[in-house]
Amino acid sequence: DGGITQSPKYLFRKEGQNVTLSCEQNLNHDAMYWYRQDPGQGLRLIYYSQIVNDFQKGDIAEGYSVSREKKESFPLTVTSAQKNPTAFYLCASSKREVKNTEAFFGQGTRLTVV
Amino acid sequence: GNSVTQMEGPVTLSEEAFLTINCTYTATGYPSLFWYVQYPGEGLQLLLKATKADDKGSNKGFEATYRKETTSFHLEKGSVQVSDSAVYFCALSPPQGGSEKLVFGKGTKLTVNP
């Protein structure tokens, strides 16, 4: 079945460590997105990519980095510069050129700093 | 720029009550409009969508009508169930496609009590 796979589902990070969240899709979508969700909050866009080897900062990109070397993959690295990384992270993808395009979401990764 | 505004929650209802969650948008042209639902600990799932003015999206007893004149896409359900307890997000897909990104509202938490 086509879809988006995020891994791991739960991730624990020590202070000062970088961690990478995986996002893979087999929907043949050009566009991919990373969102952060805090308790009681909406979605905040971290980074998005409309095409391979290109990506743009979203609203809260500081302390995060991404790469888009393959169409299927859009990993997110939470660096030690991110002061408050504990949150629920959601990856999504969509078609780029076609109107009416909807976003498909993964199941999320819950990151906790210990 | 494009934006989505939805009513703030939380919303608490008794089972079989009528539900309305308001959503208005700002966009140039004719965006596509969506409602997503997020159950606890999960990613977002598409609930319904509408792609042009006066379209009505419907699914699982939920409905929303694309109103161009009022730039609205309010979510309604005639009789809610406990299983409808979730966070609901209104979203738009810009009509231009290309590099434009999806835009989400902040979400409305619904709790349905037996």
PDB file of N, CA and C in Angstrom, chain B residues 19-23 33-35 47-59 61-67 72-77 90:
ATOM      1  N   LEU B  19     -22.814  19.461  15.756  1.00  0.00           N
ATOM      2  CA  LEU B  19     -21.469  20.042  15.770  1.00  0.00           C
ATOM      3  C   LEU B  19     -21.300  21.031  14.630  1.00  0.00           C
ATOM      4  N   THR B  20     -20.730  22.186  14.939  1.00  0.00           N
ATOM      5  CA  THR B  20     -20.233  23.112  13.923  1.00  0.00           C
ATOM      6  C   THR B  20     -18.866  23.600  14.357  1.00  0.00           C
ATOM      7  N   ILE B  21     -17.908  23.503  13.450  1.00  0.00           N
ATOM      8  CA  ILE B  21     -16.584  24.102  13.665  1.00  0.00           C
ATOM      9  C   ILE B  21     -16.366  25.074  12.510  1.00  0.00           C
ATOM     10  N   ASN B  22     -16.200  26.337  12.848  1.00  0.00           N
ATOM     11  CA  ASN B  22     -16.075  27.365  11.815  1.00  0.00           C
ATOM     12  C   ASN B  22     -14.672  27.438  11.238  1.00  0.00           C
ATOM     13  N   CYS B  23     -14.606  27.692   9.936  1.00  0.00           N
ATOM     14  CA  CYS B  23     -13.334  27.869   9.244  1.00  0.00           C
ATOM     15  C   CYS B  23     -13.511  28.917   8.163  1.00  0.00           C
ATOM     16  N   LEU B  33     -10.067  23.184  -0.513  1.00  0.00           N
ATOM     17  CA  LEU B  33     -10.250  23.254   0.941  1.00  0.00           C
ATOM     18  C   LEU B  33     -10.412  21.856   1.523  1.00  0.00           C
ATOM     19  N   PHE B  34      -9.876  21.673   2.716  1.00  0.00           N
ATOM     20  CA  PHE B  34      -9.849  20.349   3.331  1.00  0.00           C
ATOM     21  C   PHE B  34     -10.175  20.441   4.819  1.00  0.00           C
ATOM     22  N   TRP B  35     -10.717  19.353   5.329  1.00  0.00           N
ATOM     23  CA  TRP B  35     -10.774  19.113   6.765  1.00  0.00           C
ATOM     24  C   TRP B  35     -10.016  17.822   7.055  1.00  0.00           C
ATOM     25  N   LEU B  47     -10.385  14.068   6.126  1.00  0.00           N
ATOM     26  CA  LEU B  47     -11.776  13.770   6.453  1.00  0.00           C
ATOM     27  C   LEU B  47     -12.679  14.042   5.242  1.00  0.00           C
ATOM     28  N   LEU B  48     -12.517  15.220   4.657  1.00  0.00           N
ATOM     29  CA  LEU B  48     -13.289  15.562   3.464  1.00  0.00           C
ATOM     30  C   LEU B  48     -12.625  16.733   2.758  1.00  0.00           C
ATOM     31  N   LYS B  49     -13.062  16.964   1.515  1.00  0.00           N
ATOM     32  CA  LYS B  49     -12.479  18.065   0.769  1.00  0.00           C
ATOM     33  C   LYS B  49     -13.493  18.622  -0.220  1.00  0.00           C
ATOM     34  N   ALA B  50     -13.208  19.847  -0.694  1.00  0.00           N
ATOM     35  CA  ALA B  50     -14.011  20.483  -1.740  1.00  0.00           C
ATOM     36  C   ALA B  50     -13.068  21.297  -2.610  1.00  0.00           C
ATOM     37  N   THR B  51     -13.276  21.219  -3.902  1.00  0.00           N
ATOM     38  CA  THR B  51     -12.303  21.810  -4.815  1.00  0.00           C
ATOM     39  C   THR B  51     -12.813  23.032  -5.564  1.00  0.00           C
ATOM     40  N   LYS B  52     -14.092  23.325  -5.505  1.00  0.00           N
ATOM     41  CA  LYS B  52     -14.589  24.532  -6.157  1.00  0.00           C
ATOM     42  C   LYS B  52     -15.808  25.054  -5.408  1.00  0.00           C
ATOM     43  N   ALA B  53     -16.146  26.289  -5.716  1.00  0.00           N
ATOM     44  CA  ALA B  53     -17.227  26.972  -5.026  1.00  0.00           C
ATOM     45  C   ALA B  53     -18.529  26.173  -5.096  1.00  0.00           C
ATOM     46  N   ASP B  54     -19.227  26.130  -3.960  1.00  0.00           N
ATOM     47  CA  ASP B  54     -20.513  25.460  -3.782  1.00  0.00           C
ATOM     48  C   ASP B  54     -20.397  23.937  -3.707  1.00  0.00           C
ATOM     49  N   ASP B  55     -19.197  23.412  -3.841  1.00  0.00           N
ATOM     50  CA  ASP B  55     -18.995  21.979  -3.624  1.00  0.00           C
ATOM     51  C   ASP B  55     -19.277  21.644  -2.175  1.00  0.00           C
ATOM     52  N   LYS B  56     -19.832  20.465  -1.947  1.00  0.00           N
ATOM     53  CA  LYS B  56     -20.003  19.977  -0.588  1.00  0.00           C
ATOM     54  C   LYS B  56     -19.187  18.709  -0.431  1.00  0.00           C
ATOM     55  N   GLY B  57     -18.266  18.726   0.539  1.00  0.00           N
ATOM     56  CA  GLY B  57     -17.545  17.516   0.874  1.00  0.00           C
ATOM     57  C   GLY B  57     -18.260  16.805   2.007  1.00  0.00           C
ATOM     58  N   SER B  58     -18.229  15.472   1.989  1.00  0.00           N
ATOM     59  CA  SER B  58     -18.893  14.730   3.055  1.00  0.00           C
ATOM     60  C   SER B  58     -18.196  13.400   3.281  1.00  0.00           C
ATOM     61  N   ASN B  59     -18.227  12.964   4.538  1.00  0.00           N
ATOM     62  CA  ASN B  59     -17.614  11.690   4.901  1.00  0.00           C
ATOM     63  C   ASN B  59     -17.969  11.384   6.340  1.00  0.00           C
ATOM     64  N   GLY B  61     -20.583  11.138   7.988  1.00  0.00           N
ATOM     65  CA  GLY B  61     -21.603  11.978   8.595  1.00  0.00           C
ATOM     66  C   GLY B  61     -21.208  13.432   8.727  1.00  0.00           C
ATOM     67  N   PHE B  62     -19.962  13.761   8.440  1.00  0.00           N
ATOM     68  CA  PHE B  62     -19.488  15.144   8.452  1.00  0.00           C
ATOM     69  C   PHE B  62     -19.718  15.773   7.077  1.00  0.00           C
ATOM     70  N   GLU B  63     -19.995  17.066   7.083  1.00  0.00           N
ATOM     71  CA  GLU B  63     -20.181  17.810   5.843  1.00  0.00           C
ATOM     72  C   GLU B  63     -19.547  19.186   5.962  1.00  0.00           C
ATOM     73  N   ALA B  64     -19.133  19.721   4.811  1.00  0.00           N
ATOM     74  CA  ALA B  64     -18.665  21.103   4.752  1.00  0.00           C
ATOM     75  C   ALA B  64     -18.903  21.606   3.340  1.00  0.00           C
ATOM     76  N   THR B  65     -19.370  22.854   3.215  1.00  0.00           N
ATOM     77  CA  THR B  65     -19.666  23.432   1.919  1.00  0.00           C
ATOM     78  C   THR B  65     -18.725  24.592   1.638  1.00  0.00           C
ATOM     79  N   TYR B  66     -18.155  24.603   0.469  1.00  0.00           N
ATOM     80  CA  TYR B  66     -17.220  25.641   0.015  1.00  0.00           C
ATOM     81  C   TYR B  66     -18.024  26.877  -0.360  1.00  0.00           C
ATOM     82  N   ARG B  67     -17.928  27.903   0.464  1.00  0.00           N
ATOM     83  CA  ARG B  67     -18.666  29.146   0.245  1.00  0.00           C
ATOM     84  C   ARG B  67     -17.705  30.247  -0.170  1.00  0.00           C
ATOM     85  N   SER B  72     -15.671  30.679   3.396  1.00  0.00           N
ATOM     86  CA  SER B  72     -15.820  29.797   4.550  1.00  0.00           C
ATOM     87  C   SER B  72     -15.928  28.342   4.134  1.00  0.00           C
ATOM     88  N   PHE B  73     -15.651  27.469   5.102  1.00  0.00           N
ATOM     89  CA  PHE B  73     -15.724  26.015   4.878  1.00  0.00           C
ATOM     90  C   PHE B  73     -16.009  25.376   6.234  1.00  0.00           C
ATOM     91  N   HIS B  74     -17.158  25.659   6.792  1.00  0.00           N
ATOM     92  CA  HIS B  74     -17.505  25.216   8.132  1.00  0.00           C
ATOM     93  C   HIS B  74     -17.818  23.724   8.161  1.00  0.00           C
ATOM     94  N   LEU B  75     -17.317  23.059   9.190  1.00  0.00           N
ATOM     95  CA  LEU B  75     -17.535  21.615   9.355  1.00  0.00           C
ATOM     96  C   LEU B  75     -18.770  21.389  10.223  1.00  0.00           C
ATOM     97  N   GLU B  76     -19.642  20.459   9.791  1.00  0.00           N
ATOM     98  CA  GLU B  76     -20.866  20.168  10.535  1.00  0.00           C
ATOM     99  C   GLU B  76     -21.103  18.669  10.608  1.00  0.00           C
ATOM    100  N   LYS B  77     -21.739  18.286  11.725  1.00  0.00           N
ATOM    101  CA  LYS B  77     -22.222  16.910  11.854  1.00  0.00           C
ATOM    102  C   LYS B  77     -23.488  16.954  12.689  1.00  0.00           C
ATOM    103  N   CYS B  90      -8.645  22.595   9.626  1.00  0.00           N
ATOM    104  CA  CYS B  90      -9.059  23.118   8.327  1.00  0.00           C
ATOM    105  C   CYS B  90      -7.794  23.497   7.554  1.00  0.00           C
TER     106      CYS B  90
END
